């Protein structure tokens, strides 16, 4: 934690949407009278029926219920597309930069409208209607945005599965929401290689049944379309009408489901609804990035994660922005790709993850300095805490000290930014998420007592005291799990799962997860998911998985594995288990280290002492704490003797 602060320049402040005084005034208004504040800001959207009720929410454990704008009617696609046509039909809505640095495409709002309308009609012709679920398993291509908006247009609910997930993980999500249609592509080119998406869908259907599939021709590879089950995107789009009236949706109708990892059990289907989510995504996009009309905005996330939903598609398009969609990876064809793209498309706001910054930092500054980055105005980060070294490199080398950095803390569950400095309002501190967004009321609780800590500086668990419009509404099909996960540990609050510090100035610093969720290269993962994948292997009796500090990824995956009686511990088996986890979940869950554990440290009641396993994984075994409650303390010595080398 450094004391240095970085104030925006006078010029920046002069042109900013929100300066310090305006932030203070708006923030106070947003928490003092949420109905008045959001009742005013909802006017940035086009409503079919203007809401008369604004906020109706309860965090009471016995009756958790979250409704915003509940009698309003609205269509998300009409807001992201139709209403811009009169004023900006010829403006670029999406700049698509393909994996191949020589291929890009500009899609205007008029073209976006045509594609979305046609695809919406294609969906209808396949029997998909309001309330039906559609799973998207897509490369980062404009068709992914069309597929999302076409769902929104007819009131179907999309559930995007990141293209890096395995067929098994895909199947679980298709079954989990009982999808009527899968939209995919033949292949997904990335970093010069192609992921066989359609072949993965074929494998997934062995588990989830014969769900009909629409296949976008991305590479044109012959992937074998099955009659009556698979449909060619090009063929159906060619005959579709470009006129599909938007379905009037209640503000509280679901817009999408997005599966995310928690500390226990299988991933949860986070449900976001229509009106509040869109308003929150749009307002945060404009204010956090200080977006001005005509700016070119680029978020490097994937649409498979919430960041891609809110800040590649819904937020920017609701604002009539030009949003860049990138199909590739930061290091292909070389480590200068991000900056080459920034120069080529004159990017003004750039939003990425600390793990990408750390990876590029190691490649040397010449990859950055050879490009003209003078159009950059604001830099953003998201996904995990950013270490001061990475922050400083981003600030100095990429931003040349001229671009405010917005370190945005938020979650799949929150729909949009919860805490972030605003670029024209706050002097930033490397590594601090700084201030709550409008309407967000963060509190720091004593983890044991569950009471609010009023004084600063302080440290504890981060909770939110009242609802904001972008909040998730429920876990798909399991409201009880929603209540249990987020509202039961600390009654009366939304519990985020993160720890946090508030400094003497009242600014917030996120310290990382306080539960069994780990963050690997910005990908959120439950250690329990990796454990259940491991124990599903015939030779594994027991497994415990923890995170450990990793220079580039932030956290790596450390697995302790106990084999079935009589099985042999060999290097080949380690490789087999690593591949096994990759097939069960996907490459993002690839174990970094597997340690054989003839025994795991357990309490007498049989609970695995993860605290100890975490310390050993960190090679910090001098600080193991009290091990006397263990059933067999000697297993700890054995684990230390075989721990990962430094
Ligand atoms: C948007 C997104 C959420 C978890 C969250 C926290 C971590 C995200 C952060 C951050 C520190 C930031 N996280 N942004 N930690 N500083 N700026 O990442 O959603 O995938 O659901 O992850 O990521 O631990 O609880 P999601």
XYZ file of C-alpha atoms and ligand atoms in Angstrom:
672
model
C 0.000 0.000 0.000
C 1.627 3.207 -1.124
C 0.730 6.697 0.028
C 1.204 8.221 -3.373
C -1.881 9.530 -5.124
C -2.368 10.366 -8.780
C -4.728 13.219 -9.533
C -6.209 13.716 -13.012
C -4.935 16.719 -14.964
C -6.887 19.982 -14.929
C -7.740 19.460 -18.585
C -9.109 16.033 -17.897
C -11.226 17.302 -15.018
C -12.577 20.176 -17.113
C -13.942 17.779 -19.758
C -15.015 15.015 -17.393
C -18.641 13.892 -17.112
C -18.289 13.805 -13.336
C -15.830 15.858 -11.266
C -15.228 15.648 -7.520
C -18.015 18.016 -6.505
C -20.499 16.334 -8.806
C -19.556 12.888 -7.504
C -20.136 13.965 -3.910
C -23.446 15.544 -4.782
C -24.670 12.618 -6.883
C -23.491 9.987 -4.440
C -25.255 11.690 -1.554
C -28.444 11.991 -3.607
C -28.248 8.336 -4.644
C -28.151 7.007 -1.088
C -30.350 9.607 0.579
C -33.239 9.172 -1.822
C -32.746 6.191 -4.152
C -36.268 6.493 -5.563
C -35.667 10.065 -6.680
C -32.146 9.381 -7.952
C -32.945 6.289 -10.010
C -36.338 7.666 -10.992
C -34.402 10.466 -12.691
C -31.602 8.340 -14.175
C -33.963 5.720 -15.587
C -34.860 8.376 -18.149
C -31.665 7.609 -20.019
C -33.451 4.479 -21.274
C -36.452 4.273 -23.584
C -39.322 2.652 -21.731
C -42.362 1.129 -23.394
C -44.203 1.739 -20.149
C -42.581 4.196 -17.732
C -42.204 2.710 -14.251
C -44.093 4.316 -11.391
C -42.493 2.138 -8.728
C -38.720 2.495 -8.478
C -37.145 0.525 -5.644
C -38.744 -2.356 -3.806
C -36.028 -4.386 -2.152
C -35.413 -6.299 1.040
C -32.185 -7.852 2.357
C -34.064 -9.370 5.290
C -32.854 -12.943 5.581
C -36.414 -14.238 5.920
C -37.649 -12.394 2.889
C -34.922 -11.499 0.396
C -36.600 -9.866 -2.565
C -35.127 -7.451 -5.088
C -37.269 -5.540 -7.536
C -36.520 -2.375 -9.428
C -38.879 -0.514 -11.760
C -41.278 -3.421 -11.291
C -44.226 -2.021 -13.233
C -42.079 -0.731 -16.102
C -41.879 -2.269 -19.556
C -38.832 -2.097 -21.741
C -36.886 -3.982 -24.399
C -33.114 -4.194 -24.094
C -32.426 -4.670 -27.822
C -34.568 -1.659 -28.690
C -32.455 0.360 -26.253
C -29.135 -0.940 -27.538
C -30.014 -0.691 -31.224
C -33.314 0.777 -32.473
C -33.282 4.061 -30.627
C -29.865 4.956 -32.033
C -30.839 4.483 -35.665
C -32.336 7.934 -36.222
C -29.280 9.765 -34.919
C -26.366 7.386 -35.463
C -27.408 4.705 -37.927
C -24.181 5.074 -39.889
C -21.934 5.285 -36.838
C -19.842 2.215 -36.064
C -21.408 0.233 -33.253
C -18.891 -2.613 -33.183
C -15.311 -2.695 -34.383
C -14.323 -6.307 -34.735
C -10.622 -7.131 -34.634
C -10.104 -10.742 -35.606
C -7.445 -13.120 -34.352
C -5.624 -12.454 -37.620
C -4.097 -8.964 -37.335
C -4.900 -8.290 -40.998
C -8.643 -8.761 -40.651
C -11.089 -6.377 -39.028
C -14.618 -5.166 -39.612
C -16.752 -2.138 -38.753
C -20.431 -2.773 -38.094
C -22.707 0.269 -38.080
C -25.823 0.590 -35.950
C -27.886 0.110 -39.133
C -26.067 -3.129 -39.883
C -26.349 -4.234 -36.274
C -30.086 -3.643 -36.449
C -30.447 -5.725 -39.592
C -28.468 -8.650 -38.172
C -30.248 -8.629 -34.817
C -33.695 -8.475 -36.389
C -32.899 -11.304 -38.775
C -31.439 -13.499 -36.074
C -34.420 -12.836 -33.828
C -36.630 -14.130 -36.639
C -34.357 -17.143 -37.074
C -34.784 -17.922 -33.368
C -38.542 -17.688 -33.748
C -38.453 -20.029 -36.752
C -36.641 -22.539 -34.527
C -39.436 -22.352 -31.981
C -37.665 -20.110 -29.465
C -39.870 -17.557 -27.722
C -40.217 -15.374 -24.658
C -38.808 -16.984 -21.519
C -37.034 -19.816 -23.376
C -33.339 -20.352 -22.633
C -30.656 -20.167 -25.301
C -27.073 -21.250 -24.571
C -24.355 -19.361 -26.449
C -20.977 -21.067 -26.852
C -19.218 -18.631 -29.110
C -15.948 -17.169 -30.283
C -15.445 -13.429 -29.868
C -17.163 -12.481 -33.099
C -19.907 -9.937 -33.822
C -22.376 -12.818 -34.115
C -21.972 -13.305 -30.352
C -23.351 -9.795 -29.788
C -26.099 -10.385 -32.375
C -26.991 -13.625 -30.599
C -27.308 -11.865 -27.234
C -29.345 -8.954 -28.583
C -31.591 -11.232 -30.647
C -32.487 -13.096 -27.445
C -33.239 -9.811 -25.729
C -35.367 -8.736 -28.689
C -37.766 -11.672 -28.379
C -37.497 -12.060 -24.612
C -35.502 -15.285 -24.653
C -32.979 -15.696 -21.829
C -29.378 -16.265 -22.843
C -26.824 -18.205 -20.888
C -23.338 -17.767 -22.276
C -20.804 -20.505 -21.677
C -17.195 -19.353 -22.093
C -15.704 -21.056 -25.161
C -12.792 -22.325 -23.031
C -15.103 -24.615 -21.059
C -15.065 -28.321 -21.819
C -17.956 -30.298 -23.355
C -18.759 -31.666 -19.871
C -19.017 -28.174 -18.376
C -21.092 -27.045 -21.364
C -23.469 -29.991 -20.998
C -24.046 -29.231 -17.320
C -25.000 -25.641 -18.151
C -27.257 -26.654 -21.060
C -29.107 -29.100 -18.816
C -29.039 -26.708 -15.866
C -31.231 -24.194 -17.666
C -33.029 -26.672 -19.935
C -31.948 -24.795 -23.060
C -34.067 -24.948 -26.195
C -31.243 -23.919 -28.506
C -27.447 -23.746 -28.554
C -25.759 -21.122 -30.685
C -22.149 -21.891 -31.523
C -19.603 -21.650 -34.347
C -17.735 -24.250 -36.327
C -14.452 -23.230 -34.710
C -13.008 -20.470 -32.553
C -9.644 -19.155 -33.781
C -7.502 -17.803 -30.962
C -3.798 -17.165 -30.931
C -3.432 -18.904 -34.289
C -5.115 -22.089 -33.108
C -8.734 -23.139 -33.465
C -10.947 -24.538 -30.708
C -13.422 -27.046 -32.187
C -16.579 -25.525 -30.751
C -19.061 -27.521 -32.824
C -17.247 -30.797 -32.069
C -17.419 -29.845 -28.381
C -21.170 -29.300 -28.715
C -21.464 -32.762 -30.288
C -19.668 -34.237 -27.280
C -21.739 -32.191 -24.849
C -24.943 -33.494 -26.435
C -23.916 -37.015 -25.483
C -24.586 -35.857 -21.905
C -27.296 -33.238 -22.212
C -29.362 -34.722 -25.016
C -30.106 -33.619 -28.556
C -30.516 -29.885 -28.200
C -30.856 -28.167 -31.576
C -27.884 -26.056 -32.535
C -27.321 -23.053 -34.750
C -23.803 -23.067 -36.168
C -22.090 -19.844 -37.269
C -19.639 -20.382 -40.128
C -16.593 -18.709 -38.596
C -13.786 -20.605 -40.354
C -15.891 -22.599 -42.813
C -14.451 -25.889 -41.615
C -16.603 -28.900 -42.395
C -18.036 -29.815 -39.014
C -20.844 -32.090 -40.122
C -24.316 -30.636 -39.626
C -26.853 -33.256 -38.576
C -30.162 -33.045 -40.415
C -32.958 -31.600 -38.336
C -30.658 -31.045 -35.345
C -27.997 -28.635 -36.609
C -28.747 -25.501 -38.594
C -26.450 -23.398 -40.737
C -26.396 -19.765 -39.578
C -25.695 -18.453 -43.077
C -28.492 -20.471 -44.642
C -31.145 -19.390 -42.139
C -30.028 -15.755 -42.033
C -30.147 -15.529 -45.826
C -33.897 -16.103 -45.824
C -34.832 -14.265 -42.640
C -36.822 -11.051 -42.575
C -35.044 -7.998 -41.143
C -38.152 -6.917 -39.293
C -38.846 -8.358 -35.875
C -40.716 -6.080 -33.471
C -39.160 -5.956 -29.996
C -41.075 -7.882 -27.333
C -42.310 -5.662 -24.476
C -40.644 -7.059 -21.361
C -41.386 -6.366 -17.741
C -38.408 -4.682 -16.074
C -38.085 -7.728 -13.810
C -38.189 -10.363 -16.567
C -34.876 -12.242 -16.765
C -32.413 -11.010 -19.388
C -29.726 -13.599 -18.849
C -28.330 -16.369 -16.712
C -24.591 -16.591 -16.189
C -23.012 -19.433 -14.272
C -20.373 -18.488 -11.742
C -18.314 -20.295 -9.143
C -18.887 -20.134 -5.429
C -17.193 -21.669 -2.428
C -19.375 -24.754 -2.386
C -21.155 -26.974 -4.840
C -21.634 -26.658 -8.570
C -21.555 -23.238 -10.267
C -24.638 -21.123 -9.688
C -26.830 -19.641 -12.412
C -26.784 -15.938 -11.603
C -29.985 -14.321 -12.863
C -30.021 -10.731 -14.088
C -33.202 -8.998 -15.110
C -34.010 -6.378 -17.682
C -34.558 -2.777 -16.596
C -32.299 -2.335 -13.582
C -29.429 -4.274 -15.112
C -29.409 -2.258 -18.332
C -29.677 1.073 -16.539
C -26.824 0.169 -14.214
C -24.586 -1.165 -17.016
C -25.183 1.949 -19.116
C -24.644 4.507 -16.358
C -21.505 2.838 -15.010
C -20.065 2.535 -18.519
C -20.491 6.232 -19.163
C -19.383 7.496 -15.760
C -16.554 5.102 -14.869
C -14.826 5.350 -18.231
C -15.806 8.986 -18.763
C -17.204 7.931 -22.109
C -18.002 10.770 -24.506
C -19.857 10.557 -27.782
C -17.481 9.576 -30.564
C -14.969 7.799 -28.313
C -13.620 4.379 -29.271
C -13.908 2.073 -26.312
C -12.247 -1.313 -25.889
C -12.803 -3.918 -23.212
C -10.578 -6.961 -23.750
C -12.787 -9.385 -21.812
C -14.665 -12.298 -23.344
C -18.452 -12.255 -23.668
C -18.376 -15.520 -21.718
C -17.761 -13.522 -18.535
C -19.889 -10.836 -16.952
C -17.411 -8.135 -17.963
C -18.125 -8.953 -21.596
C -21.878 -8.815 -20.996
C -21.942 -5.439 -19.255
C -18.951 -3.685 -20.785
C -18.571 -5.022 -24.318
C -22.210 -5.357 -25.236
C -24.999 -3.978 -23.051
C -23.502 -0.892 -21.382
C -21.685 0.543 -24.420
C -24.454 -0.215 -26.916
C -27.138 1.226 -24.645
C -25.025 4.399 -24.708
C -24.696 4.430 -28.493
C -20.958 3.907 -28.150
C -18.416 2.344 -30.483
C -17.262 -0.833 -28.781
C -14.324 -2.913 -29.922
C -14.526 -6.702 -29.843
C -11.272 -8.625 -29.992
C -11.146 -12.265 -30.982
C -7.495 -12.953 -30.170
C -5.052 -13.051 -27.276
C -2.599 -10.396 -25.974
C 0.487 -12.253 -27.187
C -0.425 -13.231 -30.751
C 1.189 -12.730 -33.170
C 3.443 -11.018 -30.616
C 3.416 -9.251 -27.256
C 2.579 -5.921 -28.900
C -0.890 -6.939 -30.075
C -2.940 -4.918 -27.562
C -1.012 -1.769 -28.340
C -1.061 -2.381 -32.082
C -4.852 -2.602 -31.879
C -5.035 0.555 -29.742
C -2.995 2.437 -32.339
C -4.840 1.005 -35.343
C -8.331 1.822 -34.061
C -7.395 4.947 -32.075
C -8.732 3.525 -28.832
C -9.688 6.086 -26.170
C -10.705 3.879 -23.244
C -8.965 0.589 -22.632
C -10.177 -1.939 -20.044
C -8.294 -5.135 -19.216
C -7.283 -7.503 -16.404
C -4.231 -7.340 -14.109
C -3.124 -10.793 -15.256
C -2.746 -9.512 -18.835
C -0.824 -6.476 -17.622
C 1.545 -8.664 -15.595
C 2.116 -11.018 -18.518
C 2.899 -8.127 -20.896
C 5.037 -6.314 -18.347
C 7.456 -9.225 -18.433
C 7.944 -8.879 -22.192
C 9.645 -5.498 -22.050
C 8.525 -1.918 -22.646
C 9.584 -1.821 -26.322
C 6.427 -3.753 -27.264
C 4.422 -0.809 -25.975
C 6.567 2.157 -26.881
C 6.762 1.342 -30.557
C 3.058 2.149 -30.949
C 1.327 5.504 -30.895
C -0.976 5.398 -27.885
C -1.737 9.102 -27.815
C -5.495 8.553 -28.195
C -5.739 6.756 -24.856
C -7.574 8.748 -22.209
C -8.690 6.286 -19.527
C -7.308 2.885 -18.521
C -9.295 0.333 -16.561
C -8.657 -2.905 -14.719
C -10.961 -5.605 -13.437
C -11.060 -9.136 -12.176
C -8.614 -9.293 -9.288
C -6.580 -7.044 -7.046
C -3.859 -5.255 -9.012
C -0.401 -5.185 -7.455
C 1.305 -1.756 -7.319
C 4.102 -2.843 -9.734
C 1.576 -3.711 -12.418
C -0.435 -0.563 -11.670
C 2.681 1.612 -12.014
C 3.723 -0.046 -15.257
C 0.235 0.435 -16.675
C 0.268 4.064 -15.582
C 3.804 4.927 -16.716
C 4.420 2.789 -19.791
C 0.936 2.492 -21.271
C -0.725 5.680 -20.006
C 2.470 7.815 -20.039
C 1.235 9.272 -16.770
C -1.683 10.983 -18.591
C -4.465 8.442 -18.244
C -6.388 7.988 -15.015
C -6.624 4.292 -14.040
C -9.999 3.014 -12.891
C -9.586 -0.099 -10.763
C -13.135 -1.431 -10.864
C -14.252 -3.852 -8.175
C -17.433 -5.754 -8.946
C -18.756 -9.276 -9.524
C -20.946 -11.398 -11.777
C -23.557 -10.957 -9.070
C -23.421 -7.162 -9.031
C -24.072 -6.636 -12.752
C -21.813 -3.585 -12.930
C -19.100 -1.609 -11.149
C -19.516 -1.357 -7.389
C -16.394 0.476 -6.339
C -13.994 2.380 -8.541
C -12.340 5.738 -8.688
C -14.000 8.031 -11.203
C -11.363 9.325 -13.592
C -12.250 13.011 -13.361
C -13.211 13.003 -9.706
C -10.667 11.108 -7.655
C -6.923 11.062 -7.146
C -6.183 7.359 -7.562
C -3.987 5.168 -5.359
C -2.216 2.162 -6.913
C -4.252 -0.893 -5.919
C -7.277 0.857 -4.415
C -10.854 0.487 -5.651
C -11.395 3.804 -3.835
C -15.059 4.856 -3.808
C -18.525 3.355 -4.112
C -20.489 3.963 -7.281
C -23.806 5.818 -7.027
C -26.303 3.903 -4.926
C -23.738 1.491 -3.494
C -23.385 1.430 0.284
C -20.302 -0.568 1.261
C -19.698 -1.516 4.874
C -16.730 -3.231 6.492
C -17.823 -5.843 9.018
C -15.965 -7.545 11.790
C -15.787 -11.095 10.394
C -16.574 -12.764 13.713
C -19.051 -10.387 15.304
C -20.717 -9.420 12.018
C -20.977 -5.819 13.175
C -20.104 -2.713 11.174
C -16.751 -1.116 11.822
C -17.336 2.617 11.827
C -13.819 3.947 12.251
C -11.098 4.163 9.603
C -8.570 2.787 8.980
C -10.002 -0.686 9.385
C -10.066 -4.120 7.814
C -12.753 -6.799 7.629
C -15.240 -8.418 5.293
C -16.938 -6.373 2.621
C -20.717 -6.228 2.606
C -23.233 -3.970 0.919
C -26.000 -2.493 3.040
C -28.700 -1.874 0.444
C -29.701 -2.851 -3.086
C -28.619 -1.220 -6.362
C -30.373 -1.675 -9.724
C -27.778 -4.031 -11.268
C -27.931 -6.588 -8.480
C -28.617 -10.241 -9.335
C -32.149 -11.237 -8.428
C -31.842 -14.926 -7.670
C -29.982 -18.142 -8.436
C -31.712 -19.767 -11.384
C -34.204 -22.282 -10.033
C -32.898 -22.029 -6.459
C -33.843 -18.873 -4.578
C -32.959 -20.540 -1.293
C -29.373 -20.924 -2.442
C -29.318 -17.218 -3.321
C -30.430 -16.313 0.190
C -28.060 -18.780 1.820
C -25.015 -17.734 -0.199
C -25.281 -13.972 0.014
C -27.562 -13.032 2.908
C -27.144 -15.563 5.683
C -23.586 -15.148 6.989
C -24.113 -11.473 7.778
C -27.808 -10.848 8.308
C -29.261 -7.778 6.666
C -26.373 -7.343 4.238
C -25.277 -8.601 0.827
C -22.030 -10.477 1.502
C -19.649 -10.211 -1.422
C -17.147 -12.896 -0.402
C -14.259 -10.411 -0.490
C -12.181 -8.939 2.271
C -11.429 -5.241 2.313
C -9.570 -2.442 4.007
C -10.705 1.141 4.440
C -7.846 3.580 4.805
C -7.663 6.749 6.876
C -9.101 8.765 3.961
C -12.119 6.452 3.790
C -10.961 4.829 0.530
C -11.514 1.119 -0.076
C -8.900 -1.522 -0.941
C -10.040 -5.019 -1.901
C -7.836 -7.648 -0.285
C -9.175 -10.747 -2.079
C -11.639 -13.536 -1.432
C -12.261 -14.674 2.102
C -13.954 -17.912 0.999
C -12.872 -20.938 -1.024
C -13.060 -19.134 -4.336
C -9.785 -18.601 -6.160
C -8.971 -16.234 -8.951
C -6.719 -17.682 -11.637
C -5.773 -15.224 -14.378
C -8.916 -13.296 -13.540
C -11.035 -16.447 -13.938
C -13.103 -17.173 -10.920
C -13.132 -20.750 -9.733
C -14.407 -22.703 -6.766
C -11.759 -24.958 -5.250
C -14.619 -27.403 -4.636
C -15.199 -27.705 -8.391
C -11.604 -28.751 -9.010
C -11.792 -31.142 -6.059
C -14.895 -32.825 -7.375
C -13.294 -33.177 -10.803
C -10.269 -34.851 -9.202
C -12.226 -37.267 -7.050
C -14.279 -38.257 -10.090
C -11.111 -39.964 -11.356
C -11.091 -43.683 -10.580
C -7.681 -43.641 -8.886
C -8.319 -40.671 -6.605
C -9.656 -41.192 -3.113
C -9.554 -37.663 -1.845
C -8.434 -34.232 -2.966
C -8.049 -30.786 -1.473
C -7.419 -27.758 -3.657
C -6.176 -24.326 -2.618
C -4.818 -21.238 -4.334
C -1.204 -20.089 -4.048
C 0.444 -16.827 -5.134
C 1.426 -16.928 -8.798
C 3.495 -14.180 -10.398
C 1.461 -13.857 -13.591
C -1.861 -15.545 -12.903
C -2.385 -13.897 -9.522
C -3.247 -17.276 -8.074
C -2.300 -20.753 -9.204
C -4.130 -24.022 -8.513
C -2.466 -26.269 -5.943
C -3.917 -29.770 -5.543
C -3.300 -32.247 -2.741
C -4.299 -35.708 -3.892
C -4.700 -38.947 -1.968
C -4.908 -42.059 -4.127
C -7.044 -45.158 -3.732
C -5.469 -47.957 -1.757
C -2.935 -49.821 -3.901
C -2.562 -47.129 -6.572
C 0.924 -45.940 -7.385
C 2.063 -42.314 -7.210
C 3.838 -41.625 -10.539
C 4.636 -38.625 -12.730
C 2.533 -40.136 -15.504
C -0.446 -40.155 -13.200
C 0.115 -36.472 -12.421
C -0.064 -35.695 -16.129
C -3.148 -37.865 -16.449
C -4.866 -36.039 -13.594
C -3.944 -32.648 -14.986
C -5.481 -33.596 -18.338
C -8.459 -35.089 -16.570
C -9.280 -31.781 -14.858
C -8.868 -29.977 -18.180
C -11.434 -32.285 -19.762
C -13.819 -32.150 -16.830
C -13.836 -28.354 -16.507
C -11.644 -26.763 -19.174
C -8.075 -25.551 -19.686
C -8.607 -22.593 -17.330
C -8.807 -25.074 -14.444
C -5.521 -26.799 -15.277
C -3.709 -27.623 -11.993
C -0.392 -25.794 -11.611
C 0.902 -28.171 -9.004
C -0.178 -31.594 -7.793
C 1.247 -32.874 -4.552
C 0.784 -36.454 -3.440
C -0.771 -36.538 0.000
C -0.875 -39.888 1.724
C -2.967 -38.097 4.345
C -4.729 -34.727 4.612
C -4.769 -32.602 7.763
C -8.187 -33.071 9.332
C -9.868 -32.096 12.548
C -11.203 -34.869 14.727
C -14.608 -34.251 13.238
C -13.168 -34.940 9.784
C -12.977 -31.391 8.418
C -10.019 -30.643 6.167
C -7.953 -27.795 7.617
C -7.534 -25.682 4.521
C -5.738 -22.933 6.366
C -2.818 -25.323 6.811
C -2.893 -26.483 3.206
C -2.850 -22.875 2.027
C 0.194 -22.113 4.147
C 2.080 -25.134 2.841
C 1.167 -24.172 -0.733
C 2.586 -20.716 -0.043
C 5.750 -22.326 1.381
C 4.952 -20.386 4.518
C 4.964 -23.374 6.821
C 6.601 -21.444 9.644
C 3.214 -19.850 10.267
C 0.956 -22.886 10.405
C -0.637 -21.848 13.666
C -2.281 -24.270 15.997
C -2.186 -27.829 14.687
C -3.106 -29.466 17.963
C -6.738 -29.939 16.998
C -5.720 -32.219 14.151
C -6.635 -35.879 14.345
C -3.104 -36.791 13.225
C -0.636 -33.875 13.356
C 2.098 -35.967 11.737
C 0.529 -35.681 8.275
C 1.520 -32.028 8.292
C 5.239 -32.852 8.570
C 4.907 -35.232 5.703
C 3.168 -32.635 3.532
C 5.832 -30.048 4.348
C 8.591 -32.488 3.436
C 7.017 -32.940 -0.011
C 5.817 -29.408 -0.666
C 6.307 -27.506 -3.902
C 9.883 -26.302 -4.297
C 10.384 -22.495 -4.111
C -16.167 -8.565 -12.716
C -15.622 -9.863 -12.243
C -15.585 -11.392 -8.984
C -14.435 -11.431 -8.013
C -14.620 -10.487 -6.850
C -13.183 -10.205 -6.458
C -12.444 -10.191 -7.781
C -12.969 -8.327 -9.397
C -11.633 -6.757 -8.696
C -11.481 -7.878 -7.854
C -9.938 -6.745 -6.579
C -10.831 -5.596 -8.416
N -12.324 -8.833 -8.333
N -12.548 -7.075 -9.639
N -10.647 -7.864 -6.797
N -10.005 -5.646 -7.345
N -10.869 -4.505 -9.186
O -14.429 -10.060 -12.201
O -16.568 -10.774 -11.855
O -15.702 -13.097 -12.387
O -17.642 -12.704 -10.804
O -15.299 -12.157 -10.145
O -13.235 -10.993 -8.658
O -12.684 -11.235 -5.668
O -15.374 -11.083 -5.818
P -16.337 -12.258 -11.337
